[in-house]
């Protein structure tokens, strides 16, 4: 069947009608790539495969034996053997939606009738059944009919198999897994109180916010979230503080901030990449990197600071993965940077304009990030391959909420890589 064929880079090659999809009452589940957080996979098909079928191969290392995770929560409607599919699992997500995972290397680790959560292990990638090499064959179905697969709210763009003759063959694309759990966001209000917000993975649905009764006791300038209960903040005096959160469930309570380093922390922006690297940007455009060697570091455990370079004229800053940063420029550009070391980095212009409206950028990593605008709205974005310095596969995914994000500082907890 004819479809929208796209190049691997995301550039449009030819546009024709996509195969008609079956309709159902149920809203599409918040499917994620069925692999661990941050893994990069190649999505492809081949001639005669079948429209919408997707074969997945790891972009690095071996494909065989990789963990296969549930793309969304559901019930196992079948887990077992088929001569063509090999060892496989079919999940029922309700309201007519299903997902399938074929060619596992051994019997699935879940059983028929079992309830599973998004991200739960189903089995390992293999080559059983009618398969010529280790890979995961994945399908999403609506009312029993195959439909285009979506991950993290983004089209896979694998729609047609080049059969019959004359039909385009969907080219392969790369995608990074955001099967990482919900997004935790810490913030600081103008009066010094802390906030904790939770945003649902995949859907971007706002789940909750709690606000502390206590204040920090100093005027913060920049912040970075290290993990679920540890925050770093600089003060207007140039000191570095650590804040240990006791609870953020139904209330937000934290211990008195601990000053772990005195003086010299003149950063206007901080962000932690989830892999031991704390990035700081000064008002003069100097980008620095520090090694964080503990989950709740003392001053002696933030070490080996280096100056990456100068000239980073960014008005916002966030990290999107290990040694990857993202920021906006006052002229409206959205810029991505791969940091290789001192004086060594590669940049990419993801968008050329309109991003000057963002007062804050924050990202947990793995292709998900958020932008706060001056009207207090929080916008959500998905980047299918966030590590290519190319914005052709970056898409707006609506607002988390239209208003209410009044914090002077915001920081997302990074996923662990």
GROMACS .gro file of C-alpha atoms in nm:
model
  417
    1UNK     CA    1   0.000   0.000   0.000
    2UNK     CA    2   0.118   0.354  -0.070
    3UNK     CA    3   0.245   0.556   0.226
    4UNK     CA    4   0.446   0.853   0.343
    5UNK     CA    5   0.805   0.747   0.281
    6UNK     CA    6   1.075   0.926   0.479
    7UNK     CA    7   1.451   0.921   0.465
    8UNK     CA    8   1.648   0.797   0.764
    9UNK     CA    9   1.744   1.157   0.839
   10UNK     CA   10   1.378   1.248   0.863
   11UNK     CA   11   1.366   1.449   0.539
   12UNK     CA   12   1.059   1.394   0.325
   13UNK     CA   13   1.127   1.199   0.008
   14UNK     CA   14   0.781   1.147  -0.137
   15UNK     CA   15   0.435   1.201   0.003
   16UNK     CA   16   0.144   0.983  -0.095
   17UNK     CA   17  -0.148   0.836   0.095
   18UNK     CA   18  -0.067   0.611   0.389
   19UNK     CA   19  -0.248   0.280   0.426
   20UNK     CA   20  -0.586   0.327   0.588
   21UNK     CA   21  -0.580   0.240   0.957
   22UNK     CA   22  -0.864   0.067   1.136
   23UNK     CA   23  -1.057   0.292   1.373
   24UNK     CA   24  -1.140   0.222   1.735
   25UNK     CA   25  -1.292   0.409   2.027
   26UNK     CA   26  -0.986   0.371   2.250
   27UNK     CA   27  -0.714   0.635   2.266
   28UNK     CA   28  -0.371   0.516   2.151
   29UNK     CA   29  -0.171   0.394   2.452
   30UNK     CA   30   0.145   0.583   2.549
   31UNK     CA   31   0.370   0.326   2.380
   32UNK     CA   32   0.744   0.349   2.433
   33UNK     CA   33   1.026   0.174   2.247
   34UNK     CA   34   1.037  -0.177   2.400
   35UNK     CA   35   1.397  -0.151   2.523
   36UNK     CA   36   1.578  -0.008   2.826
   37UNK     CA   37   1.606   0.367   2.873
   38UNK     CA   38   1.853   0.541   2.641
   39UNK     CA   39   1.927   0.247   2.410
   40UNK     CA   40   1.949   0.331   2.039
   41UNK     CA   41   1.781   0.100   1.786
   42UNK     CA   42   1.742   0.082   1.409
   43UNK     CA   43   1.382   0.041   1.295
   44UNK     CA   44   1.330  -0.107   0.949
   45UNK     CA   45   1.127  -0.332   0.722
   46UNK     CA   46   1.189  -0.524   0.399
   47UNK     CA   47   1.005  -0.595   0.075
   48UNK     CA   48   0.711  -0.825   0.127
   49UNK     CA   49   0.734  -0.803   0.507
   50UNK     CA   50   0.387  -0.651   0.561
   51UNK     CA   51   0.276  -0.293   0.605
   52UNK     CA   52   0.342  -0.158   0.955
   53UNK     CA   53   0.561  -0.453   1.065
   54UNK     CA   54   0.883  -0.326   1.227
   55UNK     CA   55   1.210  -0.514   1.270
   56UNK     CA   56   1.445  -0.372   1.533
   57UNK     CA   57   1.824  -0.406   1.553
   58UNK     CA   58   2.057  -0.257   1.816
   59UNK     CA   59   2.273   0.028   1.689
   60UNK     CA   60   2.566  -0.074   1.906
   61UNK     CA   61   2.686  -0.401   2.050
   62UNK     CA   62   2.512  -0.729   1.983
   63UNK     CA   63   2.137  -0.748   1.927
   64UNK     CA   64   2.093  -1.103   2.058
   65UNK     CA   65   2.011  -1.130   2.426
   66UNK     CA   66   1.899  -0.769   2.472
   67UNK     CA   67   1.611  -0.708   2.712
   68UNK     CA   68   1.263  -0.668   2.563
   69UNK     CA   69   1.033  -0.449   2.772
   70UNK     CA   70   0.660  -0.389   2.764
   71UNK     CA   71   0.586  -0.085   2.545
   72UNK     CA   72   0.296   0.000   2.776
   73UNK     CA   73   0.105  -0.152   3.066
   74UNK     CA   74  -0.136  -0.433   2.983
   75UNK     CA   75  -0.233  -0.796   3.024
   76UNK     CA   76  -0.049  -1.086   2.862
   77UNK     CA   77  -0.302  -1.237   2.623
   78UNK     CA   78  -0.047  -1.493   2.500
   79UNK     CA   79   0.307  -1.593   2.593
   80UNK     CA   80   0.444  -1.899   2.418
   81UNK     CA   81   0.554  -2.062   2.094
   82UNK     CA   82   0.448  -2.025   1.732
   83UNK     CA   83   0.625  -2.187   1.437
   84UNK     CA   84   0.653  -1.852   1.256
   85UNK     CA   85   0.686  -1.608   1.545
   86UNK     CA   86   0.902  -1.833   1.759
   87UNK     CA   87   0.883  -1.750   2.127
   88UNK     CA   88   0.663  -1.442   2.150
   89UNK     CA   89   0.433  -1.228   2.366
   90UNK     CA   90   0.108  -1.051   2.283
   91UNK     CA   91  -0.013  -0.779   2.522
   92UNK     CA   92  -0.370  -0.650   2.549
   93UNK     CA   93  -0.373  -0.282   2.645
   94UNK     CA   94  -0.751  -0.247   2.652
   95UNK     CA   95  -0.996  -0.060   2.429
   96UNK     CA   96  -0.894  -0.263   2.124
   97UNK     CA   97  -0.517  -0.207   2.147
   98UNK     CA   98  -0.251  -0.479   2.136
   99UNK     CA   99   0.126  -0.503   2.094
  100UNK     CA  100   0.335  -0.804   1.980
  101UNK     CA  101   0.697  -0.905   2.044
  102UNK     CA  102   0.831  -1.189   1.824
  103UNK     CA  103   1.138  -1.414   1.785
  104UNK     CA  104   1.251  -1.416   2.150
  105UNK     CA  105   1.560  -1.628   2.217
  106UNK     CA  106   1.386  -1.839   2.486
  107UNK     CA  107   1.048  -1.875   2.655
  108UNK     CA  108   0.906  -1.542   2.776
  109UNK     CA  109   0.953  -1.452   3.142
  110UNK     CA  110   0.584  -1.357   3.168
  111UNK     CA  111   0.283  -1.587   3.138
  112UNK     CA  112  -0.061  -1.571   2.980
  113UNK     CA  113  -0.308  -1.378   3.195
  114UNK     CA  114  -0.039  -1.186   3.385
  115UNK     CA  115  -0.062  -0.808   3.428
  116UNK     CA  116   0.251  -0.613   3.333
  117UNK     CA  117   0.365  -0.257   3.376
  118UNK     CA  118   0.526  -0.036   3.113
  119UNK     CA  119   0.896  -0.117   3.107
  120UNK     CA  120   0.855  -0.464   3.261
  121UNK     CA  121   1.082  -0.735   3.122
  122UNK     CA  122   0.907  -0.972   2.878
  123UNK     CA  123   1.202  -1.170   2.744
  124UNK     CA  124   1.523  -1.144   2.544
  125UNK     CA  125   1.588  -1.067   2.177
  126UNK     CA  126   1.653  -1.378   1.970
  127UNK     CA  127   1.599  -1.540   1.630
  128UNK     CA  128   1.349  -1.821   1.691
  129UNK     CA  129   1.077  -1.914   1.444
  130UNK     CA  130   1.102  -1.786   1.089
  131UNK     CA  131   1.392  -1.548   1.141
  132UNK     CA  132   1.726  -1.517   0.967
  133UNK     CA  133   1.908  -1.306   1.231
  134UNK     CA  134   1.855  -1.187   1.588
  135UNK     CA  135   1.606  -0.899   1.601
  136UNK     CA  136   1.276  -0.798   1.754
  137UNK     CA  137   0.972  -0.803   1.527
  138UNK     CA  138   0.721  -0.560   1.677
  139UNK     CA  139   0.362  -0.477   1.592
  140UNK     CA  140   0.090  -0.254   1.731
  141UNK     CA  141  -0.271  -0.340   1.654
  142UNK     CA  142  -0.602  -0.161   1.687
  143UNK     CA  143  -0.917  -0.376   1.684
  144UNK     CA  144  -0.709  -0.662   1.547
  145UNK     CA  145  -0.565  -0.466   1.252
  146UNK     CA  146  -0.201  -0.361   1.223
  147UNK     CA  147  -0.138   0.014   1.247
  148UNK     CA  148   0.169   0.234   1.231
  149UNK     CA  149   0.380   0.200   1.544
  150UNK     CA  150   0.425   0.502   1.768
  151UNK     CA  151   0.690   0.545   2.037
  152UNK     CA  152   0.704   0.829   2.290
  153UNK     CA  153   0.417   0.991   2.101
  154UNK     CA  154   0.611   0.995   1.772
  155UNK     CA  155   0.542   0.807   1.447
  156UNK     CA  156   0.792   0.535   1.365
  157UNK     CA  157   0.744   0.617   0.994
  158UNK     CA  158   0.766   0.246   0.909
  159UNK     CA  159   0.444   0.211   0.710
  160UNK     CA  160   0.494   0.025   0.381
  161UNK     CA  161   0.691  -0.279   0.272
  162UNK     CA  162   0.741  -0.204  -0.098
  163UNK     CA  163   0.496  -0.471  -0.208
  164UNK     CA  164   0.332  -0.492  -0.456
  165UNK     CA  165   0.565  -0.339  -0.711
  166UNK     CA  166   0.546   0.040  -0.718
  167UNK     CA  167   0.469   0.081  -0.350
  168UNK     CA  168   0.745   0.265  -0.163
  169UNK     CA  169   0.961   0.081   0.090
  170UNK     CA  170   0.984   0.273   0.417
  171UNK     CA  171   1.352   0.351   0.481
  172UNK     CA  172   1.508   0.266   0.817
  173UNK     CA  173   1.513   0.519   1.101
  174UNK     CA  174   1.701   0.538   1.429
  175UNK     CA  175   1.522   0.582   1.760
  176UNK     CA  176   1.631   0.616   2.123
  177UNK     CA  177   1.424   0.450   2.394
  178UNK     CA  178   1.234   0.673   2.636
  179UNK     CA  179   1.102   0.369   2.822
  180UNK     CA  180   1.235   0.528   3.138
  181UNK     CA  181   0.947   0.594   3.377
  182UNK     CA  182   0.770   0.916   3.467
  183UNK     CA  183   0.948   1.253   3.474
  184UNK     CA  184   1.024   1.415   3.811
  185UNK     CA  185   1.067   1.793   3.810
  186UNK     CA  186   1.197   2.003   4.098
  187UNK     CA  187   1.153   2.378   4.111
  188UNK     CA  188   1.212   2.683   4.329
  189UNK     CA  189   0.945   2.949   4.383
  190UNK     CA  190   1.027   3.317   4.418
  191UNK     CA  191   0.984   3.296   4.796
  192UNK     CA  192   1.241   3.015   4.826
  193UNK     CA  193   1.003   2.721   4.868
  194UNK     CA  194   1.067   2.402   4.668
  195UNK     CA  195   0.817   2.228   4.440
  196UNK     CA  196   0.804   1.871   4.312
  197UNK     CA  197   0.599   1.786   4.001
  198UNK     CA  198   0.539   1.453   3.828
  199UNK     CA  199   0.465   1.416   3.455
  200UNK     CA  200   0.353   1.084   3.308
  201UNK     CA  201   0.591   0.921   3.063
  202UNK     CA  202   0.466   0.882   2.708
  203UNK     CA  203   0.144   1.081   2.742
  204UNK     CA  204   0.286   1.396   2.904
  205UNK     CA  205  -0.009   1.401   3.143
  206UNK     CA  206   0.039   1.617   3.452
  207UNK     CA  207   0.008   1.392   3.758
  208UNK     CA  208   0.075   1.605   4.065
  209UNK     CA  209   0.262   1.891   4.233
  210UNK     CA  210   0.356   1.932   4.599
  211UNK     CA  211   0.513   2.240   4.758
  212UNK     CA  212   0.730   2.263   5.067
  213UNK     CA  213   0.636   2.480   5.363
  214UNK     CA  214   1.003   2.545   5.439
  215UNK     CA  215   1.223   2.780   5.238
  216UNK     CA  216   1.583   2.736   5.132
  217UNK     CA  217   1.717   3.014   5.348
  218UNK     CA  218   1.934   3.160   5.072
  219UNK     CA  219   1.875   3.313   4.728
  220UNK     CA  220   1.933   3.047   4.460
  221UNK     CA  221   2.079   3.124   4.120
  222UNK     CA  222   2.100   2.787   3.939
  223UNK     CA  223   1.993   2.430   4.012
  224UNK     CA  224   2.054   2.074   3.899
  225UNK     CA  225   1.872   1.758   4.007
  226UNK     CA  226   2.114   1.470   4.070
  227UNK     CA  227   1.860   1.202   4.157
  228UNK     CA  228   1.516   1.146   4.306
  229UNK     CA  229   1.606   1.305   4.641
  230UNK     CA  230   1.920   1.513   4.584
  231UNK     CA  231   1.941   1.864   4.439
  232UNK     CA  232   2.236   2.099   4.389
  233UNK     CA  233   2.187   2.477   4.397
  234UNK     CA  234   2.419   2.772   4.360
  235UNK     CA  235   2.355   3.092   4.552
  236UNK     CA  236   2.385   3.453   4.446
  237UNK     CA  237   2.690   3.460   4.676
  238UNK     CA  238   2.865   3.200   4.460
  239UNK     CA  239   2.834   2.906   4.700
  240UNK     CA  240   2.720   2.552   4.616
  241UNK     CA  241   2.454   2.384   4.830
  242UNK     CA  242   2.317   2.031   4.845
  243UNK     CA  243   1.951   1.976   4.935
  244UNK     CA  244   1.843   1.630   5.053
  245UNK     CA  245   1.473   1.559   5.003
  246UNK     CA  246   1.309   1.347   5.273
  247UNK     CA  247   0.973   1.293   5.101
  248UNK     CA  248   0.791   1.419   4.791
  249UNK     CA  249   0.489   1.192   4.804
  250UNK     CA  250   0.193   1.385   4.947
  251UNK     CA  251   0.411   1.663   5.086
  252UNK     CA  252   0.758   1.798   5.012
  253UNK     CA  253   1.000   1.794   5.304
  254UNK     CA  254   1.375   1.845   5.290
  255UNK     CA  255   1.667   1.871   5.531
  256UNK     CA  256   1.832   2.208   5.585
  257UNK     CA  257   2.055   2.284   5.284
  258UNK     CA  258   2.422   2.196   5.329
  259UNK     CA  259   2.686   2.431   5.191
  260UNK     CA  260   2.937   2.194   5.031
  261UNK     CA  261   3.158   2.447   4.849
  262UNK     CA  262   3.221   2.813   4.923
  263UNK     CA  263   3.282   3.072   4.653
  264UNK     CA  264   3.354   3.044   4.283
  265UNK     CA  265   3.019   2.898   4.177
  266UNK     CA  266   2.912   3.186   3.956
  267UNK     CA  267   2.712   2.971   3.716
  268UNK     CA  268   2.387   3.107   3.580
  269UNK     CA  269   2.282   2.755   3.472
  270UNK     CA  270   2.351   2.403   3.603
  271UNK     CA  271   2.247   2.064   3.465
  272UNK     CA  272   2.340   1.704   3.548
  273UNK     CA  273   2.350   1.447   3.267
  274UNK     CA  274   2.273   1.133   3.471
  275UNK     CA  275   2.616   0.983   3.400
  276UNK     CA  276   2.840   1.163   3.649
  277UNK     CA  277   2.883   1.493   3.464
  278UNK     CA  278   2.766   1.826   3.607
  279UNK     CA  279   2.764   2.109   3.353
  280UNK     CA  280   2.771   2.475   3.449
  281UNK     CA  281   2.741   2.786   3.232
  282UNK     CA  282   2.856   3.132   3.343
  283UNK     CA  283   2.707   3.465   3.239
  284UNK     CA  284   3.021   3.517   3.028
  285UNK     CA  285   2.937   3.209   2.820
  286UNK     CA  286   3.201   2.980   2.972
  287UNK     CA  287   3.093   2.614   2.983
  288UNK     CA  288   3.244   2.401   3.260
  289UNK     CA  289   3.216   2.034   3.349
  290UNK     CA  290   3.260   1.872   3.689
  291UNK     CA  291   3.272   1.504   3.788
  292UNK     CA  292   3.019   1.401   4.053
  293UNK     CA  293   3.141   1.088   4.228
  294UNK     CA  294   2.864   1.024   4.485
  295UNK     CA  295   2.484   1.022   4.492
  296UNK     CA  296   2.490   1.275   4.779
  297UNK     CA  297   2.823   1.443   4.721
  298UNK     CA  298   3.031   1.643   4.961
  299UNK     CA  299   3.253   1.917   4.822
  300UNK     CA  300   3.543   1.673   4.784
  301UNK     CA  301   3.325   1.450   4.566
  302UNK     CA  302   3.270   1.714   4.298
  303UNK     CA  303   3.606   1.703   4.127
  304UNK     CA  304   3.810   1.732   3.807
  305UNK     CA  305   3.642   2.048   3.686
  306UNK     CA  306   3.747   2.159   3.339
  307UNK     CA  307   3.658   2.446   3.110
  308UNK     CA  308   3.509   2.303   2.792
  309UNK     CA  309   3.516   2.632   2.604
  310UNK     CA  310   3.387   2.989   2.594
  311UNK     CA  311   3.138   3.154   2.362
  312UNK     CA  312   2.831   2.954   2.465
  313UNK     CA  313   2.577   3.236   2.446
  314UNK     CA  314   2.285   3.029   2.569
  315UNK     CA  315   1.992   3.175   2.761
  316UNK     CA  316   1.874   2.829   2.873
  317UNK     CA  317   2.062   2.503   2.936
  318UNK     CA  318   1.972   2.140   2.998
  319UNK     CA  319   2.140   1.804   2.949
  320UNK     CA  320   1.974   1.541   2.729
  321UNK     CA  321   2.209   1.247   2.787
  322UNK     CA  322   2.570   1.166   2.873
  323UNK     CA  323   2.778   1.464   2.755
  324UNK     CA  324   2.491   1.610   2.550
  325UNK     CA  325   2.355   1.957   2.619
  326UNK     CA  326   2.065   2.155   2.476
  327UNK     CA  327   1.998   2.527   2.492
  328UNK     CA  328   1.828   2.824   2.333
  329UNK     CA  329   1.989   3.140   2.195
  330UNK     CA  330   1.837   3.489   2.225
  331UNK     CA  331   1.779   3.499   1.847
  332UNK     CA  332   1.539   3.204   1.879
  333UNK     CA  333   1.759   2.912   1.774
  334UNK     CA  334   1.747   2.576   1.952
  335UNK     CA  335   2.098   2.429   1.970
  336UNK     CA  336   2.228   2.082   2.058
  337UNK     CA  337   2.590   2.005   2.153
  338UNK     CA  338   2.789   1.683   2.186
  339UNK     CA  339   3.071   1.750   2.431
  340UNK     CA  340   3.381   1.541   2.359
  341UNK     CA  341   3.626   1.712   2.593
  342UNK     CA  342   3.817   2.033   2.653
  343UNK     CA  343   3.791   2.245   2.340
  344UNK     CA  344   3.621   1.962   2.153
  345UNK     CA  345   3.249   1.969   2.081
  346UNK     CA  346   3.007   1.942   1.789
  347UNK     CA  347   2.692   2.153   1.761
  348UNK     CA  348   2.373   2.122   1.563
  349UNK     CA  349   2.095   2.373   1.499
  350UNK     CA  350   1.774   2.185   1.573
  351UNK     CA  351   1.540   2.477   1.508
  352UNK     CA  352   1.622   2.814   1.352
  353UNK     CA  353   1.367   3.040   1.520
  354UNK     CA  354   1.083   3.098   1.773
  355UNK     CA  355   1.256   2.936   2.073
  356UNK     CA  356   1.333   3.272   2.233
  357UNK     CA  357   0.993   3.242   2.404
  358UNK     CA  358   1.132   2.967   2.629
  359UNK     CA  359   1.242   3.088   2.971
  360UNK     CA  360   1.350   2.739   3.085
  361UNK     CA  361   1.449   2.411   2.921
  362UNK     CA  362   1.456   2.085   3.115
  363UNK     CA  363   1.506   1.726   3.010
  364UNK     CA  364   1.526   1.386   3.180
  365UNK     CA  365   1.709   1.264   2.867
  366UNK     CA  366   1.638   0.998   2.604
  367UNK     CA  367   1.455   1.225   2.361
  368UNK     CA  368   1.206   1.392   2.596
  369UNK     CA  369   1.232   1.756   2.695
  370UNK     CA  370   1.016   2.043   2.812
  371UNK     CA  371   1.010   2.419   2.758
  372UNK     CA  372   0.854   2.669   2.998
  373UNK     CA  373   0.722   2.993   2.848
  374UNK     CA  374   0.673   3.326   3.025
  375UNK     CA  375   0.296   3.268   3.052
  376UNK     CA  376   0.361   2.972   3.283
  377UNK     CA  377   0.282   2.699   3.029
  378UNK     CA  378   0.498   2.387   3.007
  379UNK     CA  379   0.540   2.250   2.654
  380UNK     CA  380   0.649   1.893   2.580
  381UNK     CA  381   0.871   1.778   2.292
  382UNK     CA  382   0.993   1.447   2.156
  383UNK     CA  383   1.309   1.386   1.955
  384UNK     CA  384   1.315   1.037   1.803
  385UNK     CA  385   1.695   1.042   1.778
  386UNK     CA  386   1.823   1.309   2.020
  387UNK     CA  387   2.187   1.229   1.953
  388UNK     CA  388   2.216   1.319   1.585
  389UNK     CA  389   2.229   1.701   1.612
  390UNK     CA  390   1.942   1.708   1.362
  391UNK     CA  391   1.604   1.863   1.434
  392UNK     CA  392   1.406   1.707   1.149
  393UNK     CA  393   1.276   1.435   1.383
  394UNK     CA  394   1.186   1.672   1.670
  395UNK     CA  395   0.814   1.726   1.726
  396UNK     CA  396   0.599   1.933   1.958
  397UNK     CA  397   0.365   1.718   2.168
  398UNK     CA  398   0.139   1.982   2.316
  399UNK     CA  399   0.131   2.132   2.664
  400UNK     CA  400   0.160   1.951   2.994
  401UNK     CA  401  -0.051   2.235   3.136
  402UNK     CA  402  -0.149   2.578   3.003
  403UNK     CA  403  -0.033   2.765   3.312
  404UNK     CA  404   0.086   2.731   3.670
  405UNK     CA  405   0.460   2.683   3.618
  406UNK     CA  406   0.565   2.995   3.806
  407UNK     CA  407   0.895   2.867   3.945
  408UNK     CA  408   1.205   3.083   3.903
  409UNK     CA  409   1.416   2.768   3.861
  410UNK     CA  410   1.321   2.427   3.715
  411UNK     CA  411   1.518   2.103   3.680
  412UNK     CA  412   1.421   1.751   3.573
  413UNK     CA  413   1.563   1.442   3.736
  414UNK     CA  414   1.785   1.278   3.474
  415UNK     CA  415   1.733   0.919   3.376
  416UNK     CA  416   2.020   0.688   3.470
  417UNK     CA  417   2.235   0.587   3.174
   0.00000   0.00000   0.00000
